[in-house]
């Protein structure tokens, strides 16, 4: 019997918009090919034309290629017991993910922008991020979950908070104890710890 090909995730060799899917697959113990594109040149010459939306990340399973970081994350989460239990719960989870994706975009000037724009970006984050984290905090239950059980936005939140800390913006969620519970659960997962240690730059 032919063995089934492993799913493939294509993204740059950094966390960015690909990391949430990596973390979900790692936590679920699902084997996948973590294809890391080493440079923008490699992306444009080797992968871009092959990607379904002309963007990274993209994901391939069963001969189908899918783009859109949140769609991919949702797909692998639902296939591995980390989605909601009905359409409404799935929509709620996607709405939290949407907000976090918008927040992540605010870190792009730190990741890719020129040095002289970083101070301005930091001021902007200090002004806007606390309200957005407070909004997320309201969506989390006292047990530190979005829906009374672990779910895929947990992984986005963990990464978002790691990036906030990396850019000296950790104070923007310091008054959010329930966010603290979510990220403590993700960050203490031994499979996640092992994966992060392996890919630490
Ligand atoms: N909304 C898309 C945005 C994807 C996106 O902007 N990807 C960037 C990298 S983070 C990219 O592919 N850049 C290369 C290009 O535009 O050719 C998603 O969440 O997947």
GROMACS .gro file of C-alpha atoms in nm, residues 17-183:
model
  167
   17UNK     CA    1   0.262   3.421   0.954
   18UNK     CA    2   0.365   3.057   0.918
   19UNK     CA    3   0.438   2.989   1.283
   20UNK     CA    4   0.082   2.938   1.407
   21UNK     CA    5   0.031   2.643   1.171
   22UNK     CA    6   0.369   2.499   1.266
   23UNK     CA    7   0.282   2.523   1.636
   24UNK     CA    8  -0.061   2.362   1.591
   25UNK     CA    9   0.087   2.072   1.396
   26UNK     CA   10   0.370   2.030   1.647
   27UNK     CA   11   0.130   2.036   1.946
   28UNK     CA   12  -0.098   1.787   1.771
   29UNK     CA   13   0.200   1.556   1.709
   30UNK     CA   14   0.124   1.559   1.336
   31UNK     CA   15   0.414   1.496   1.098
   32UNK     CA   16   0.462   1.757   0.827
   33UNK     CA   17   0.731   1.893   0.598
   34UNK     CA   18   0.833   2.231   0.734
   35UNK     CA   19   0.964   2.382   0.411
   36UNK     CA   20   1.160   2.695   0.499
   37UNK     CA   21   1.232   2.939   0.219
   38UNK     CA   22   1.576   3.083   0.279
   39UNK     CA   23   1.554   3.420   0.103
   40UNK     CA   24   1.325   3.656  -0.084
   41UNK     CA   25   1.512   3.565  -0.402
   42UNK     CA   26   1.442   3.195  -0.348
   43UNK     CA   27   1.076   3.283  -0.285
   44UNK     CA   28   1.035   3.480  -0.607
   45UNK     CA   29   1.232   3.242  -0.830
   46UNK     CA   30   1.126   2.905  -0.690
   47UNK     CA   31   0.800   2.925  -0.494
   48UNK     CA   32   0.587   3.234  -0.561
   49UNK     CA   33   0.449   3.117  -0.897
   50UNK     CA   34   0.357   2.782  -0.743
   51UNK     CA   35   0.170   2.932  -0.447
   52UNK     CA   36  -0.209   2.953  -0.482
   53UNK     CA   37  -0.240   3.321  -0.381
   54UNK     CA   38   0.110   3.438  -0.477
   55UNK     CA   39   0.183   3.470  -0.105
   56UNK     CA   40   0.349   3.277   0.177
   57UNK     CA   41   0.255   3.082   0.377
   58UNK     CA   42   0.088   2.812   0.173
   59UNK     CA   43   0.001   2.456   0.262
   60UNK     CA   44  -0.026   2.139   0.058
   61UNK     CA   45  -0.220   1.830   0.152
   62UNK     CA   46  -0.374   1.556  -0.062
   63UNK     CA   47  -0.264   1.731  -0.381
   64UNK     CA   48  -0.441   2.058  -0.291
   65UNK     CA   49  -0.256   2.383  -0.219
   66UNK     CA   50  -0.416   2.638   0.013
   67UNK     CA   51  -0.306   2.994   0.092
   68UNK     CA   52  -0.396   3.239   0.368
   69UNK     CA   53  -0.228   3.193   0.705
   70UNK     CA   54  -0.546   3.195   0.912
   71UNK     CA   55  -0.734   2.962   0.675
   72UNK     CA   56  -0.447   2.716   0.688
   73UNK     CA   57  -0.423   2.738   1.067
   74UNK     CA   58  -0.797   2.689   1.102
   75UNK     CA   59  -0.792   2.389   0.868
   76UNK     CA   60  -0.515   2.205   1.054
   77UNK     CA   61  -0.664   2.301   1.391
   78UNK     CA   62  -1.008   2.168   1.307
   79UNK     CA   63  -0.856   1.848   1.170
   80UNK     CA   64  -0.669   1.800   1.498
   81UNK     CA   65  -0.933   1.878   1.761
   82UNK     CA   66  -0.833   2.242   1.817
   83UNK     CA   67  -1.133   2.408   1.653
   84UNK     CA   68  -1.477   2.489   1.788
   85UNK     CA   69  -1.761   2.242   1.814
   86UNK     CA   70  -2.000   2.421   1.576
   87UNK     CA   71  -2.005   2.697   1.311
   88UNK     CA   72  -2.064   2.971   1.566
   89UNK     CA   73  -1.770   2.861   1.782
   90UNK     CA   74  -1.553   2.836   1.470
   91UNK     CA   75  -1.651   3.190   1.372
   92UNK     CA   76  -1.574   3.317   1.723
   93UNK     CA   77  -1.227   3.160   1.713
   94UNK     CA   78  -1.164   3.308   1.367
   95UNK     CA   79  -1.268   3.651   1.491
   96UNK     CA   80  -1.009   3.643   1.772
   97UNK     CA   81  -0.749   3.521   1.522
   98UNK     CA   82  -0.839   3.808   1.289
   99UNK     CA   83  -0.776   4.064   1.560
  100UNK     CA   84  -0.442   3.903   1.648
  101UNK     CA   85  -0.339   3.897   1.282
  102UNK     CA   86  -0.407   4.273   1.261
  103UNK     CA   87  -0.202   4.324   1.576
  104UNK     CA   88   0.089   4.123   1.434
  105UNK     CA   89   0.099   4.356   1.134
  106UNK     CA   90   0.190   4.640   1.372
  107UNK     CA   91   0.518   4.459   1.446
  108UNK     CA   92   0.627   4.458   1.081
  109UNK     CA   93   0.816   4.788   1.105
  110UNK     CA   94   1.030   4.625   1.379
  111UNK     CA   95   1.090   4.314   1.175
  112UNK     CA   96   1.143   4.459   0.829
  113UNK     CA   97   1.136   4.840   0.850
  114UNK     CA   98   1.425   5.088   0.845
  115UNK     CA   99   1.591   5.172   1.179
  116UNK     CA  100   1.470   5.534   1.177
  117UNK     CA  101   1.103   5.426   1.163
  118UNK     CA  102   1.117   5.195   1.465
  119UNK     CA  103   1.073   5.458   1.735
  120UNK     CA  104   0.759   5.588   1.565
  121UNK     CA  105   0.623   5.231   1.530
  122UNK     CA  106   0.691   5.171   1.899
  123UNK     CA  107   0.496   5.483   2.000
  124UNK     CA  108   0.208   5.369   1.781
  125UNK     CA  109   0.209   5.023   1.944
  126UNK     CA  110   0.227   5.166   2.297
  127UNK     CA  111  -0.074   5.381   2.215
  128UNK     CA  112  -0.294   5.113   2.052
  129UNK     CA  113  -0.188   4.769   2.168
  130UNK     CA  114  -0.307   4.783   2.532
  131UNK     CA  115  -0.670   4.837   2.421
  132UNK     CA  116  -0.649   4.549   2.177
  133UNK     CA  117  -0.497   4.315   2.436
  134UNK     CA  118  -0.769   4.426   2.682
  135UNK     CA  119  -1.029   4.334   2.419
  136UNK     CA  120  -0.878   3.988   2.383
  137UNK     CA  121  -0.861   3.952   2.760
  138UNK     CA  122  -1.240   3.999   2.772
  139UNK     CA  123  -1.283   3.713   2.524
  140UNK     CA  124  -1.095   3.464   2.743
  141UNK     CA  125  -1.268   3.261   3.014
  142UNK     CA  126  -1.141   3.244   3.372
  143UNK     CA  127  -0.986   2.903   3.299
  144UNK     CA  128  -0.755   3.065   3.040
  145UNK     CA  129  -0.930   2.931   2.729
  146UNK     CA  130  -1.141   3.091   2.459
  147UNK     CA  131  -1.405   2.817   2.458
  148UNK     CA  132  -1.359   2.611   2.775
  149UNK     CA  133  -1.091   2.400   2.603
  150UNK     CA  134  -0.760   2.466   2.426
  151UNK     CA  135  -0.811   2.601   2.073
  152UNK     CA  136  -0.601   2.730   1.785
  153UNK     CA  137  -0.596   3.105   1.867
  154UNK     CA  138  -0.400   3.007   2.182
  155UNK     CA  139  -0.100   2.953   1.956
  156UNK     CA  140  -0.141   3.285   1.779
  157UNK     CA  141  -0.164   3.459   2.113
  158UNK     CA  142   0.150   3.292   2.241
  159UNK     CA  143   0.343   3.402   1.934
  160UNK     CA  144   0.198   3.754   1.941
  161UNK     CA  145   0.306   3.796   2.305
  162UNK     CA  146   0.653   3.656   2.230
  163UNK     CA  147   0.690   3.916   1.956
  164UNK     CA  148   0.563   4.193   2.186
  165UNK     CA  149   0.829   4.094   2.442
  166UNK     CA  150   1.097   4.073   2.171
  167UNK     CA  151   1.024   4.435   2.069
  168UNK     CA  152   1.014   4.561   2.432
  169UNK     CA  153   0.635   4.590   2.422
  170UNK     CA  154   0.564   4.330   2.691
  171UNK     CA  155   0.405   4.596   2.909
  172UNK     CA  156   0.119   4.627   2.661
  173UNK     CA  157  -0.038   4.306   2.799
  174UNK     CA  158   0.086   4.322   3.159
  175UNK     CA  159  -0.267   4.384   3.294
  176UNK     CA  160  -0.413   4.076   3.126
  177UNK     CA  161  -0.393   3.776   3.363
  178UNK     CA  162  -0.610   3.552   3.146
  179UNK     CA  163  -0.381   3.611   2.848
  180UNK     CA  164  -0.102   3.510   3.085
  181UNK     CA  165  -0.280   3.178   3.150
  182UNK     CA  166  -0.321   3.103   2.779
  183UNK     CA  167   0.041   3.171   2.694
   0.00000   0.00000   0.00000
